[in-house]
mmCIF file of C-alpha atoms in Angstrom:
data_model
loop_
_atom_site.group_PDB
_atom_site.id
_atom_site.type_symbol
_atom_site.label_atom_id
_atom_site.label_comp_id
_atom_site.label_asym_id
_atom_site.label_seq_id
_atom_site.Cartn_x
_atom_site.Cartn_y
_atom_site.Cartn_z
ATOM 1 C CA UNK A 643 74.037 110.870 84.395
ATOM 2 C CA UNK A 644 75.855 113.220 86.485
ATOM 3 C CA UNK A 645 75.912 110.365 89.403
ATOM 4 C CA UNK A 646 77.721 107.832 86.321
ATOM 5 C CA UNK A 647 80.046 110.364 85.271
ATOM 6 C CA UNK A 648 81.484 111.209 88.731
ATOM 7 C CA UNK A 649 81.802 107.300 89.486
ATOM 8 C CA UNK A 650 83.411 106.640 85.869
ATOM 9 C CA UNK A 651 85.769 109.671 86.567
ATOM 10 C CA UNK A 652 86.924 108.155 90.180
ATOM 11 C CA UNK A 653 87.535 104.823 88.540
ATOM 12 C CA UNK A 654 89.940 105.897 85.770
ATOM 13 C CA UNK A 655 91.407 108.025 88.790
ATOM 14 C CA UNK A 656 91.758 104.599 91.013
ATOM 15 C CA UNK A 657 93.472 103.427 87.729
ATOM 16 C CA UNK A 658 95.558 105.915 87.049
ATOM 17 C CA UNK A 659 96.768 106.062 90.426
ATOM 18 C CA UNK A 660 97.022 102.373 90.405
ATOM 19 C CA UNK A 661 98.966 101.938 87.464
ATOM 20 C CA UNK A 662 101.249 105.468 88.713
ATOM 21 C CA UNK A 663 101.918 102.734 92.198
ATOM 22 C CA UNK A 664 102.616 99.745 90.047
ATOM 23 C CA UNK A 665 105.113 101.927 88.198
ATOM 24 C CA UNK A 666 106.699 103.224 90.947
ATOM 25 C CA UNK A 667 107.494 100.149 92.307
ATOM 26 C CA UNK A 668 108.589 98.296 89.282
ATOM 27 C CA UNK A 669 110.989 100.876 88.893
ATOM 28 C CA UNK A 670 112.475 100.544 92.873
ATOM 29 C CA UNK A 671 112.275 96.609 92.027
ATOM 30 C CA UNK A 672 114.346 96.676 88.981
ATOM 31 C CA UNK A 673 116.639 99.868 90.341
ATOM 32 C CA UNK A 674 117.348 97.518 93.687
ATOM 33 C CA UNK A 675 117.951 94.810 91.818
ATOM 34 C CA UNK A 676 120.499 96.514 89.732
ATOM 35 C CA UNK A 677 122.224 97.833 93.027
ATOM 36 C CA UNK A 678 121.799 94.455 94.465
ATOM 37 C CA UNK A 679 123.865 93.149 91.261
ATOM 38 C CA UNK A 680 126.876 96.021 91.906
ATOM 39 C CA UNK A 681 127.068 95.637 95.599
ATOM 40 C CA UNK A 682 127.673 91.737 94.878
ATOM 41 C CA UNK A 683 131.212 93.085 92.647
ATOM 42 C CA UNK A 684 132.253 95.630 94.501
ATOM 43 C CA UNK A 685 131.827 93.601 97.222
ATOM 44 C CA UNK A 686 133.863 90.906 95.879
ATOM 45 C CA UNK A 687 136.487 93.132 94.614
ATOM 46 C CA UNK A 688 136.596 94.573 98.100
ATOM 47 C CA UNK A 689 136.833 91.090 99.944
ATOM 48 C CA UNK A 690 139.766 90.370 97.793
ATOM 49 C CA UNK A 691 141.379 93.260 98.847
ATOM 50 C CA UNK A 692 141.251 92.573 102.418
ATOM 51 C CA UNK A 693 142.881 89.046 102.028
ATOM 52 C CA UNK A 694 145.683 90.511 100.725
ATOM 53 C CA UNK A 695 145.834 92.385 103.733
ATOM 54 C CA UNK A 696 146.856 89.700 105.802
ATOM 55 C CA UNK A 697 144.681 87.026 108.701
ATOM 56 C CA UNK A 698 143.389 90.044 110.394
ATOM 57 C CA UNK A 699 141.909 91.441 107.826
ATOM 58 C CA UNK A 700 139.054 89.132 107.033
ATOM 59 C CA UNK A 701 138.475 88.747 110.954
ATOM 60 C CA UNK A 702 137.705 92.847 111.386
ATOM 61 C CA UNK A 703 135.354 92.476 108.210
ATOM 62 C CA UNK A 704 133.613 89.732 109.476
ATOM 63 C CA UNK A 705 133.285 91.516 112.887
ATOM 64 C CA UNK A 706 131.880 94.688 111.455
ATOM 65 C CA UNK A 707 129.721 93.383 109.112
ATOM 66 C CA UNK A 708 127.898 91.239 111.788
ATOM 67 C CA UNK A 709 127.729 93.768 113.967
ATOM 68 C CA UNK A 710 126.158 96.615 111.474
ATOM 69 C CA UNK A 711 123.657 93.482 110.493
ATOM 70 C CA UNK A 712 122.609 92.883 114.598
ATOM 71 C CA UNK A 713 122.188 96.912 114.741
ATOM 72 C CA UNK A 714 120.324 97.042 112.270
ATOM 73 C CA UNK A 715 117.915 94.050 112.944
ATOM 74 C CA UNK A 716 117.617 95.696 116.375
ATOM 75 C CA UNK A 717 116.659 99.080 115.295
ATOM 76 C CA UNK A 718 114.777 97.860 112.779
ATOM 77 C CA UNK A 719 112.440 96.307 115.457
ATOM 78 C CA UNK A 720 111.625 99.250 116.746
ATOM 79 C CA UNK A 721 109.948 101.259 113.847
ATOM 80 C CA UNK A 722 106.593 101.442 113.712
ATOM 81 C CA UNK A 723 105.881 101.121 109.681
ATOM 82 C CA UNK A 724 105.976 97.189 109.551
ATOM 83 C CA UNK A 725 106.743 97.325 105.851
ATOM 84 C CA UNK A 726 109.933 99.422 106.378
ATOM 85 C CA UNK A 727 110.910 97.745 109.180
ATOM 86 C CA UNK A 728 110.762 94.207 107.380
ATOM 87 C CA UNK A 729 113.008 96.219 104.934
ATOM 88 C CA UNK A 730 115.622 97.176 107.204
ATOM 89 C CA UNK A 731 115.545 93.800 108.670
ATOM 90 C CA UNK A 732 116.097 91.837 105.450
ATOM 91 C CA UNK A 733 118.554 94.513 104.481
ATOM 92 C CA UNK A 734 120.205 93.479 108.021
ATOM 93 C CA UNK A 735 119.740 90.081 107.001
ATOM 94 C CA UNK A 736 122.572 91.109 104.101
ATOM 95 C CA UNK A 737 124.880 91.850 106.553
ATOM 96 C CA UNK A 738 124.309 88.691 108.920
ATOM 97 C CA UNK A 739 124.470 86.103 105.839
ATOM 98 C CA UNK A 740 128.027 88.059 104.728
ATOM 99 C CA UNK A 741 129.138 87.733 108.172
ATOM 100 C CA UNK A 742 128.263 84.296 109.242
ATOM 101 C CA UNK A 743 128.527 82.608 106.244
ATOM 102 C CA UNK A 744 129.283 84.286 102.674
ATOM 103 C CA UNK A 745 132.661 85.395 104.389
ATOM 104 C CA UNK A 746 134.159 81.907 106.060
ATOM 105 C CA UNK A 747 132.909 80.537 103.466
ATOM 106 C CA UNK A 748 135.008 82.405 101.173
ATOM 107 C CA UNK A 749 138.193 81.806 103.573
ATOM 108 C CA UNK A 750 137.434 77.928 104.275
ATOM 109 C CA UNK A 751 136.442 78.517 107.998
ATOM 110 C CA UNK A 752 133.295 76.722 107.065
ATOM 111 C CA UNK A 753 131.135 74.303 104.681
ATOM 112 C CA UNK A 754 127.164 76.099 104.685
ATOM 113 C CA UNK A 755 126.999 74.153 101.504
ATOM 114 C CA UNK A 756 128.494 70.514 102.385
ATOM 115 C CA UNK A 757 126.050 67.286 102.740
ATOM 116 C CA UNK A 758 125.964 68.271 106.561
ATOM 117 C CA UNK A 759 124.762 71.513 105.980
ATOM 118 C CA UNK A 760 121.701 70.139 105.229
ATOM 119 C CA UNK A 761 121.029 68.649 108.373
ATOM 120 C CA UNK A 762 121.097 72.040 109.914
ATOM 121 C CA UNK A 763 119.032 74.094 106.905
ATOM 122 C CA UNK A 764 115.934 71.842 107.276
ATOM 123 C CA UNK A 765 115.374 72.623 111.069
ATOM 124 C CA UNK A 766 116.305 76.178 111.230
ATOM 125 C CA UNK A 767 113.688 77.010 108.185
ATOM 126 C CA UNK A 768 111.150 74.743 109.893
ATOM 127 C CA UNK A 769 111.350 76.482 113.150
ATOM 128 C CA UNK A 770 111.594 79.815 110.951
ATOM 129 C CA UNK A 771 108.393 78.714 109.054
ATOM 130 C CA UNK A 772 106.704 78.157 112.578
ATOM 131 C CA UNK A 773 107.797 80.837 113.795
ATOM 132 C CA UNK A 774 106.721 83.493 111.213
ATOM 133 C CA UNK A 775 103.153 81.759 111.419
ATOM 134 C CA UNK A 776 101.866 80.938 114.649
ATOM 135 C CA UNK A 777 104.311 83.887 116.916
ATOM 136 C CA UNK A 778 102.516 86.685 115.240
ATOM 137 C CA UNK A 779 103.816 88.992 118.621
ATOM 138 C CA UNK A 780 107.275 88.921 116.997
ATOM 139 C CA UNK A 781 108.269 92.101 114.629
ATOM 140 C CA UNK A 782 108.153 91.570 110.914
ATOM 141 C CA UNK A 783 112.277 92.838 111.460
ATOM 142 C CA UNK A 784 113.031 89.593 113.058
ATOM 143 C CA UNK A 785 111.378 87.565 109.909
ATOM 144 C CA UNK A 786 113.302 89.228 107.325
ATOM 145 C CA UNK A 787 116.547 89.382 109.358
ATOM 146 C CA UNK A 788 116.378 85.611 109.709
ATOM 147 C CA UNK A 789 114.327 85.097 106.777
ATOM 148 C CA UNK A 790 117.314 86.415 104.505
ATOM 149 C CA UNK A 791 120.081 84.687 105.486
ATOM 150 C CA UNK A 792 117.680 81.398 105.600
ATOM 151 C CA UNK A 793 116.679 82.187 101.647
ATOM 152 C CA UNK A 794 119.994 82.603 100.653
ATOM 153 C CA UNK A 795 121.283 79.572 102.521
ATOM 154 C CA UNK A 796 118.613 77.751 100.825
ATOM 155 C CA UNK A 797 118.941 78.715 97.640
ATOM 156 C CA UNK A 798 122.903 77.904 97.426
ATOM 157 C CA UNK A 799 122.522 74.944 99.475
ATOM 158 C CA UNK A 800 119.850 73.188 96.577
ATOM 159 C CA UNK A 801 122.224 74.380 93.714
ATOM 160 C CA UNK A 802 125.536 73.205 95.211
ATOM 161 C CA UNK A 803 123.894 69.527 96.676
ATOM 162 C CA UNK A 804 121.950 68.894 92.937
ATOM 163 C CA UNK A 805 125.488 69.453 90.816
ATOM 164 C CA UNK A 806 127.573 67.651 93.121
ATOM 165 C CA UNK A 807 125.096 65.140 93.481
ATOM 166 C CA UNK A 808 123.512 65.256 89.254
ATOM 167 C CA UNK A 809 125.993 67.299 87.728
ATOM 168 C CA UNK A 810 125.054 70.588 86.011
ATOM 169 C CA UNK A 811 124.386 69.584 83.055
ATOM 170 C CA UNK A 812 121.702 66.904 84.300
ATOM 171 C CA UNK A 813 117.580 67.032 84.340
ATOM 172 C CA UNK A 814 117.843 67.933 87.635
ATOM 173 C CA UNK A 815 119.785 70.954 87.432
ATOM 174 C CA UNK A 816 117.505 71.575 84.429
ATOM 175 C CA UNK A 817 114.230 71.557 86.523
ATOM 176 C CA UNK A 818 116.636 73.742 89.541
ATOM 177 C CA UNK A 819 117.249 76.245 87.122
ATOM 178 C CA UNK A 820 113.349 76.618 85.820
ATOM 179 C CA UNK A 821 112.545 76.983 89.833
ATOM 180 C CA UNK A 822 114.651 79.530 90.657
ATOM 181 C CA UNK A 823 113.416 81.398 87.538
ATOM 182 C CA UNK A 824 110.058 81.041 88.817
ATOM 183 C CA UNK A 825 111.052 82.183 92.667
ATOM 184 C CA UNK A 826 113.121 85.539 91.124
ATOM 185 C CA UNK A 827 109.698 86.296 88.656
ATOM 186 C CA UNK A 828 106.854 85.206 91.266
ATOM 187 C CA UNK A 829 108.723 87.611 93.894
ATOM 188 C CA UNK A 830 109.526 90.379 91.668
ATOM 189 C CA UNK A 831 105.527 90.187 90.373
ATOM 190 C CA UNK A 832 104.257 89.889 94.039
ATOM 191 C CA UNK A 833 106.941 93.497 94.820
ATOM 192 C CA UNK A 834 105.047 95.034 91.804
ATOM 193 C CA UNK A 835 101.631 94.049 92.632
ATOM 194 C CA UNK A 836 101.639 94.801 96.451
ATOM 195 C CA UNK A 837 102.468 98.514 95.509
ATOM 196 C CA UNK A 838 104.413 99.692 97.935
ATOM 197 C CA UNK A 839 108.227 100.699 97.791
ATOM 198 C CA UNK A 840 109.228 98.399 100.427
ATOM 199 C CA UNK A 841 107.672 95.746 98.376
ATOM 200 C CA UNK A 842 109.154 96.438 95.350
ATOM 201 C CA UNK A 843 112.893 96.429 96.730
ATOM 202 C CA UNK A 844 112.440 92.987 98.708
ATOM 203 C CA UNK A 845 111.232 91.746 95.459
ATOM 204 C CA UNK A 846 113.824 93.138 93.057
ATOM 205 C CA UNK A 847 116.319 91.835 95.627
ATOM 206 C CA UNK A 848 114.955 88.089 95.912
ATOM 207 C CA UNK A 849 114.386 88.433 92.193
ATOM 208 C CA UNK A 850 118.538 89.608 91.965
ATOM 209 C CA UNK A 851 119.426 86.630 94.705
ATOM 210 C CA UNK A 852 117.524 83.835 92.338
ATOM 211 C CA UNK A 853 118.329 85.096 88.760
ATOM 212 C CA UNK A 854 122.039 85.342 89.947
ATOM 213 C CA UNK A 855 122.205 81.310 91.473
ATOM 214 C CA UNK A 856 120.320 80.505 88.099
ATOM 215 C CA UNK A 857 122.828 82.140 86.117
ATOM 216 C CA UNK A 858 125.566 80.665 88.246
ATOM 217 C CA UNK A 859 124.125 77.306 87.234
ATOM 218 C CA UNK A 860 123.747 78.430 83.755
ATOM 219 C CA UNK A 861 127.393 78.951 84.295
ATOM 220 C CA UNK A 862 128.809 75.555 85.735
ATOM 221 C CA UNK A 863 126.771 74.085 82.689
ATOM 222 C CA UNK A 864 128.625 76.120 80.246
ATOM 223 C CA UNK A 865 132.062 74.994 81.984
ATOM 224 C CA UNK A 866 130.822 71.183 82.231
ATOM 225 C CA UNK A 867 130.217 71.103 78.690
ATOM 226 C CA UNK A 868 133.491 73.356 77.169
ATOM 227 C CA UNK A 869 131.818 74.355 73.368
ATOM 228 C CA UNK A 870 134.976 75.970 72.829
ATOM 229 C CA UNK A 871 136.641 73.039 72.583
ATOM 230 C CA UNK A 872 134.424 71.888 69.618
ATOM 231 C CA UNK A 873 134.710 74.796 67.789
#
């Protein structure tokens, strides 16, 4: 008896501690996900700001945010926790994406979401994809400072070509929308249950990166259709 009550008592403490790690990181998935959400305005209100500034203005912010994103995916590869180095990479990632492509994209120096874009997406992710599993030698930092920009590309890139090409009000768009719903909850579940905190903020941010291209869809829909107008 005394042998069963020890072994009952560590596995409600396994539980408890369990469920303690699950909450933990839930509550770093949903807190980066909230931050993830803020950065995205006051980064917008703070891009708009420097285009009123004049042509240099955009140039400097393009230049320091690319080069905070390559320092960070380079010190990143040198830490020797690989989950918070894949953190720090992906959070460089942030930076790389704004620089290289949010950014012009925003002042018309380039199209990351035109019909030609595609022709360079589908190569980079493949080589990406091969990269991340047969060059296991490379840091997880790399990964998730290519691996970000990639997702994000991706993610726009499907939602701009399916409502130029369907419309957002079409079956397509429909079946878009339920996918990217599934990406944000399958990666904010897969944070949670992993346990960690690094986990937990990669997931709330993929989960904040996918809910906020669904919602953008949501959005065209809304402006496709105009209820107002039948009201």
């Amino acid at each position: 008896m005394g042998i069963l009550n020890l072994l009952t008592a560590a596995l409600f403490l396994t539980a408890e501690v369990t469920l303690k790690d699950y909450a933990v990181t839930g509550f770093f998935g949903i807190a980066s996900f909230l931050l993830f959400i803020f950065l995205q305005l006051l980064g917008a209100k703070l891009f708009v700001k420097i285009t009123e500034s004049g042509h240099i203005g955009p140039r400097v912010f393009v230049l320091v945010l690319l080069v905070l994103g390559l320092a960070g995916a380079v010190f990143s590869c040198f830490i020797s926790n690989s989950e918070a180095s894949l953190l720090l990479g992906f959070t460089s990632g942030l930076f790389i994406w704004s620089a290289l492509c949010d950014v012009p994209e925003q002042m018309h120096w380039i199209s990351p979401l035109s019909r030609n874009a595609v022709l360079f997406f589908l190569p980079l992710i493949l080589l990406w994809a091969a990269g991340m599993l047969f060059l296991r030698e490379i840091p997880p930092a790399v990964f998730g400072a290519t691996g970000y920009p990639l997702g994000v590309w991706g993610i726009q890139l499907a939602r701009a070509r399916v409502i130029s090409r369907w419309g957002p009000s079409s079956l397509a768009a429909t079946i878009l929308i339920l996918l990217t719903a599934a990406i944000a909850g399958g990666a904010l579940a897969l944070g949670v249950v992993h346990g960690t905190l690094f986990s937990g903020i990669i997931g709330g941010v993929v989960f904040a990166i996918a809910t906020w291209s669904a919602l953008e869809i949501i959005w065209e829909r809304g402006m496709a259709q105009k209820p107002w107008k039948n009201s």
